[in-house]
Amino acid sequence: MNPGEVHTYQVKPNSELGIVNCLFMPSLFNEAWLRGLGISESMDYFYVHPFLEKCERFHRCLKLRGQEAEDIRAKLEELADEFKSKRKGYSPLIRLQLVQLLIVLSRIYVRQNVITEPLNVKAHERKMFIQRICGYLERHYDQKITIASLSELFNISTRHLNRTFKAETGKTVIEFIHHIRITRAMKLLTETNEKVIWIAMDVGYDDPAFFTRLFTRKVGCSPGKYRDQSNVETLQSDLPGC
């Protein structure tokens, strides 16, 4: 669960509930280290990436029962035993065990969702594939991304990528990247005092003039005017009676 989220448990009469709380920090993982294990940036594991960045959040819930629950509990006990004993090499071993745990949870998530849609497995797999690409774009929107490099990373032809992405999201890959960047720029314009030229670069545009034209076309006004309007609206909302 995400930090700060309200939660509770319901226990039936004469029943017991065992709770294991684990707190992990993003500093436990390093993307270069994960790539060394074969987890590339294209692999948007559902229970790995939320630990990589502080801004990532969990949006999925797993209910484990039977053997699956026992297997996960055994892995958690292995982690706890290594941490408690602190034998030589326990730190890297814990990291390896944790990655194994998260990947197993990811597999269980995929399996549970595929089982619930047995008649539409291909559509589900296609949707999950596009979600992985979207996750990658949302994490790397400020970098130079081309259709060719994206196709190579996800091992898919450019033609098939464009067609599938458009069918699933309603946008082309380029349109989706622009949408992420402009949305981020709007947030920076209202929450920071950074100059427009620096905001353009922050969100991935080397050409401030192109950014301004694109922003104006998408939002309906220039970045500077958008910031001014936002400041006025904020000031008015702070006035008594507003």
Tab-separated table of C-alpha atoms in Angstrom:
chain	number	residue	atom	x	y	z
A	1	MET	CA	0.000	0.000	0.000
A	2	ASN	CA	1.093	3.581	-0.488
A	3	PRO	CA	2.372	5.599	2.502
A	4	GLY	CA	-0.353	7.547	4.291
A	5	GLU	CA	-3.255	5.554	2.867
A	6	VAL	CA	-6.002	4.700	5.343
A	7	HIS	CA	-6.633	0.972	5.651
A	8	THR	CA	-8.269	-1.529	7.944
A	9	TYR	CA	-8.821	-5.274	8.281
A	10	GLN	CA	-11.958	-7.232	9.028
A	11	VAL	CA	-11.517	-10.442	11.007
A	12	LYS	CA	-14.335	-12.928	11.416
A	13	PRO	CA	-15.198	-14.139	14.951
A	14	ASN	CA	-12.888	-16.902	16.230
A	15	SER	CA	-10.456	-16.149	13.381
A	16	GLU	CA	-6.918	-14.821	13.473
A	17	LEU	CA	-5.113	-12.527	11.092
A	18	GLY	CA	-1.337	-12.416	10.743
A	19	ILE	CA	0.088	-9.201	9.297
A	20	VAL	CA	3.594	-8.738	7.930
A	21	ASN	CA	4.566	-5.098	7.384
A	22	CYS	CA	7.623	-4.488	5.192
A	23	LEU	CA	9.077	-1.048	4.598
A	24	PHE	CA	11.485	-0.735	1.667
A	25	MET	CA	13.268	2.391	0.460
A	26	PRO	CA	14.040	3.297	-3.199
A	27	SER	CA	17.734	3.407	-2.241
A	28	LEU	CA	17.655	-0.399	-1.965
A	29	PHE	CA	17.604	-0.619	-5.743
A	30	ASN	CA	19.770	0.747	-8.495
A	31	GLU	CA	18.534	0.622	-12.084
A	32	ALA	CA	22.003	-0.214	-13.400
A	33	TRP	CA	22.198	-3.066	-10.895
A	34	LEU	CA	18.783	-4.346	-11.961
A	35	ARG	CA	19.781	-4.230	-15.617
A	36	GLY	CA	22.777	-6.349	-14.657
A	37	LEU	CA	20.294	-8.940	-13.427
A	38	GLY	CA	18.458	-8.834	-16.734
A	39	ILE	CA	15.691	-6.458	-15.659
A	40	SER	CA	15.792	-3.870	-18.415
A	41	GLU	CA	14.004	-0.541	-18.518
A	42	SER	CA	11.430	-2.079	-20.843
A	43	MET	CA	10.338	-4.571	-18.175
A	44	ASP	CA	7.728	-2.625	-16.249
A	45	TYR	CA	7.383	-5.125	-13.399
A	46	PHE	CA	4.380	-4.165	-11.324
A	47	TYR	CA	6.088	-4.725	-7.990
A	48	VAL	CA	9.559	-3.509	-8.939
A	49	HIS	CA	9.206	-0.002	-10.366
A	50	PRO	CA	7.227	1.494	-7.464
A	51	PHE	CA	10.385	0.948	-5.397
A	52	LEU	CA	12.670	2.640	-7.922
A	53	GLU	CA	11.196	6.133	-7.778
A	54	LYS	CA	9.563	8.009	-4.912
A	55	CYS	CA	6.845	9.323	-7.253
A	56	GLU	CA	5.744	5.823	-8.288
A	57	ARG	CA	2.615	4.501	-6.585
A	58	PHE	CA	0.995	1.097	-6.221
A	59	HIS	CA	-2.333	0.752	-8.042
A	60	ARG	CA	-2.818	-2.978	-7.709
A	61	CYS	CA	-3.869	-5.286	-4.919
A	62	LEU	CA	-3.065	-8.971	-4.575
A	63	LYS	CA	-5.040	-11.402	-2.446
A	64	LEU	CA	-2.937	-14.480	-1.867
A	65	ARG	CA	-4.297	-17.734	-0.537
A	66	GLY	CA	-3.180	-21.332	-0.194
A	67	GLN	CA	0.198	-22.326	-1.616
A	68	GLU	CA	0.873	-18.893	-3.111
A	69	ALA	CA	0.493	-17.266	0.302
A	70	GLU	CA	2.720	-19.907	1.908
A	71	ASP	CA	5.424	-19.441	-0.737
A	72	ILE	CA	5.477	-15.657	-0.276
A	73	ARG	CA	5.522	-16.020	3.502
A	74	ALA	CA	8.506	-18.381	3.224
A	75	LYS	CA	10.390	-15.822	1.109
A	76	LEU	CA	9.636	-13.074	3.638
A	77	GLU	CA	10.922	-15.304	6.436
A	78	GLU	CA	14.142	-15.875	4.457
A	79	LEU	CA	14.577	-12.112	4.157
A	80	ALA	CA	13.968	-11.627	7.883
A	81	ASP	CA	16.389	-14.417	8.792
A	82	GLU	CA	19.178	-12.945	6.658
A	83	PHE	CA	18.664	-9.489	8.142
A	84	LYS	CA	18.579	-10.821	11.696
A	85	SER	CA	21.641	-13.043	11.363
A	86	LYS	CA	23.708	-10.500	9.396
A	87	ARG	CA	25.997	-13.198	8.067
A	88	LYS	CA	28.746	-12.229	5.633
A	89	GLY	CA	27.236	-11.023	2.344
A	90	TYR	CA	23.749	-10.649	3.825
A	91	SER	CA	23.118	-7.215	2.264
A	92	PRO	CA	23.468	-8.141	-1.449
A	93	LEU	CA	21.726	-11.447	-0.757
A	94	ILE	CA	18.733	-9.603	0.709
A	95	ARG	CA	18.557	-7.432	-2.407
A	96	LEU	CA	18.604	-10.503	-4.633
A	97	GLN	CA	15.913	-12.210	-2.550
A	98	LEU	CA	13.786	-9.066	-2.613
A	99	VAL	CA	13.986	-8.760	-6.402
A	100	GLN	CA	13.016	-12.427	-6.637
A	101	LEU	CA	10.051	-11.762	-4.347
A	102	LEU	CA	8.871	-8.774	-6.378
A	103	ILE	CA	9.137	-10.620	-9.687
A	104	VAL	CA	7.186	-13.578	-8.274
A	105	LEU	CA	4.466	-11.155	-7.120
A	106	SER	CA	4.428	-9.621	-10.599
A	107	ARG	CA	3.931	-13.058	-12.150
A	108	ILE	CA	1.089	-13.821	-9.744
A	109	TYR	CA	-0.579	-10.528	-10.656
A	110	VAL	CA	-0.388	-11.269	-14.378
A	111	ARG	CA	-1.597	-14.847	-13.863
A	112	GLN	CA	-4.565	-13.769	-11.746
A	113	ASN	CA	-5.665	-11.180	-14.289
A	114	VAL	CA	-5.221	-13.488	-17.278
A	115	ILE	CA	-7.257	-16.186	-15.536
A	116	THR	CA	-10.110	-13.756	-14.966
A	117	GLU	CA	-10.246	-13.068	-18.720
A	118	PRO	CA	-9.751	-16.484	-20.339
A	119	LEU	CA	-11.622	-15.549	-23.508
A	120	ASN	CA	-9.630	-12.408	-24.135
A	121	VAL	CA	-6.045	-13.336	-23.260
A	122	LYS	CA	-4.505	-11.795	-26.383
A	123	ALA	CA	-6.303	-8.483	-25.857
A	124	HIS	CA	-5.205	-8.491	-22.226
A	125	GLU	CA	-1.582	-9.194	-23.138
A	126	ARG	CA	-1.655	-6.415	-25.733
A	127	LYS	CA	-3.044	-3.982	-23.182
A	128	MET	CA	-0.397	-4.973	-20.627
A	129	PHE	CA	2.323	-4.523	-23.257
A	130	ILE	CA	1.161	-0.997	-24.076
A	131	GLN	CA	0.960	-0.209	-20.352
A	132	ARG	CA	4.619	-1.182	-20.065
A	133	ILE	CA	5.502	1.210	-22.891
A	134	CYS	CA	3.415	3.993	-21.314
A	135	GLY	CA	5.173	3.406	-18.001
A	136	TYR	CA	8.540	3.722	-19.719
A	137	LEU	CA	7.489	6.955	-21.461
A	138	GLU	CA	6.192	8.445	-18.204
A	139	ARG	CA	9.542	7.762	-16.534
A	140	HIS	CA	11.721	8.984	-19.412
A	141	TYR	CA	9.612	11.745	-20.986
A	142	ASP	CA	12.415	14.295	-20.467
A	143	GLN	CA	14.874	12.270	-22.551
A	144	LYS	CA	15.255	11.984	-26.311
A	145	ILE	CA	12.936	9.180	-27.398
A	146	THR	CA	12.491	8.014	-30.985
A	147	ILE	CA	10.135	5.445	-32.444
A	148	ALA	CA	13.159	3.500	-33.654
A	149	SER	CA	14.818	3.364	-30.223
A	150	LEU	CA	11.519	2.458	-28.558
A	151	SER	CA	10.906	-0.323	-31.077
A	152	GLU	CA	14.370	-1.728	-30.495
A	153	LEU	CA	13.978	-1.574	-26.706
A	154	PHE	CA	10.648	-3.419	-26.743
A	155	ASN	CA	11.578	-5.742	-29.634
A	156	ILE	CA	8.695	-4.716	-31.884
A	157	SER	CA	8.561	-3.273	-35.405
A	158	THR	CA	7.922	0.458	-35.703
A	159	ARG	CA	4.823	-0.166	-37.812
A	160	HIS	CA	3.325	-2.619	-35.321
A	161	LEU	CA	4.225	-0.322	-32.412
A	162	ASN	CA	2.480	2.674	-33.955
A	163	ARG	CA	-0.615	0.703	-34.910
A	164	THR	CA	-1.004	-1.084	-31.551
A	165	PHE	CA	-0.243	1.986	-29.455
A	166	LYS	CA	-2.774	4.097	-31.354
A	167	ALA	CA	-5.438	1.392	-31.032
A	168	GLU	CA	-4.953	1.081	-27.243
A	169	THR	CA	-4.460	4.733	-26.235
A	170	GLY	CA	-6.124	6.745	-28.980
A	171	LYS	CA	-2.840	8.627	-29.457
A	172	THR	CA	0.321	8.044	-31.427
A	173	VAL	CA	3.519	7.526	-29.453
A	174	ILE	CA	4.670	11.062	-30.277
A	175	GLU	CA	1.312	12.538	-29.272
A	176	PHE	CA	1.485	10.642	-25.990
A	177	ILE	CA	4.992	11.966	-25.266
A	178	HIS	CA	3.882	15.524	-26.024
A	179	HIS	CA	0.876	15.064	-23.733
A	180	ILE	CA	3.098	13.943	-20.838
A	181	ARG	CA	5.553	16.785	-21.396
A	182	ILE	CA	2.943	19.525	-21.716
A	183	THR	CA	1.096	18.281	-18.627
A	184	ARG	CA	4.358	18.321	-16.681
A	185	ALA	CA	5.180	21.800	-18.005
A	186	MET	CA	1.778	23.096	-16.837
A	187	LYS	CA	2.559	21.805	-13.354
A	188	LEU	CA	6.000	23.432	-13.339
A	189	LEU	CA	4.574	26.744	-14.568
A	190	THR	CA	2.098	26.909	-11.701
A	191	GLU	CA	4.305	25.506	-8.930
A	192	THR	CA	7.732	27.017	-9.690
A	193	ASN	CA	9.264	30.314	-10.749
A	194	GLU	CA	11.527	28.736	-13.333
A	195	LYS	CA	11.890	30.569	-16.622
A	196	VAL	CA	9.960	29.153	-19.555
A	197	ILE	CA	13.186	28.345	-21.402
A	198	TRP	CA	14.365	26.131	-18.527
A	199	ILE	CA	10.989	24.460	-18.132
A	200	ALA	CA	11.070	23.606	-21.839
A	201	MET	CA	14.394	21.865	-21.326
A	202	ASP	CA	13.251	20.211	-18.096
A	203	VAL	CA	10.425	18.438	-19.919
A	204	GLY	CA	12.543	17.368	-22.892
A	205	TYR	CA	12.431	20.184	-25.482
A	206	ASP	CA	15.759	21.567	-26.714
A	207	ASP	CA	13.994	24.255	-28.774
A	208	PRO	CA	12.080	26.724	-26.515
A	209	ALA	CA	10.357	28.276	-29.533
A	210	PHE	CA	8.964	24.908	-30.605
A	211	PHE	CA	7.848	24.254	-27.016
A	212	THR	CA	6.012	27.590	-26.890
A	213	ARG	CA	4.220	26.950	-30.201
A	214	LEU	CA	3.254	23.415	-29.152
A	215	PHE	CA	2.104	24.544	-25.690
A	216	THR	CA	-0.014	27.322	-27.207
A	217	ARG	CA	-1.634	24.895	-29.663
A	218	LYS	CA	-2.374	22.287	-26.971
A	219	VAL	CA	-3.411	24.564	-24.081
A	220	GLY	CA	-4.860	27.549	-25.924
A	221	CYS	CA	-2.424	30.160	-24.623
A	222	SER	CA	1.307	30.743	-24.300
A	223	PRO	CA	3.254	29.371	-21.297
A	224	GLY	CA	3.720	32.865	-19.892
A	225	LYS	CA	0.024	33.697	-20.147
A	226	TYR	CA	-0.900	30.328	-18.620
A	227	ARG	CA	1.322	31.111	-15.619
A	228	ASP	CA	-0.185	34.593	-15.245
A	229	GLN	CA	-3.739	33.229	-15.360
A	230	SER	CA	-2.884	30.553	-12.805
A	231	ASN	CA	-1.368	33.151	-10.470
A	232	VAL	CA	-4.482	35.333	-10.743
A	233	GLU	CA	-6.785	32.386	-10.036
A	234	THR	CA	-4.705	31.409	-7.008
A	235	LEU	CA	-4.752	34.986	-5.676
A	236	GLN	CA	-8.508	35.236	-6.113
A	237	SER	CA	-9.102	31.942	-4.337
A	238	ASP	CA	-7.070	33.220	-1.359
A	239	LEU	CA	-9.115	36.392	-1.002
A	240	PRO	CA	-11.820	36.498	1.754
A	241	GLY	CA	-15.195	35.518	0.410
A	242	CYS	CA	-13.801	33.857	-2.685
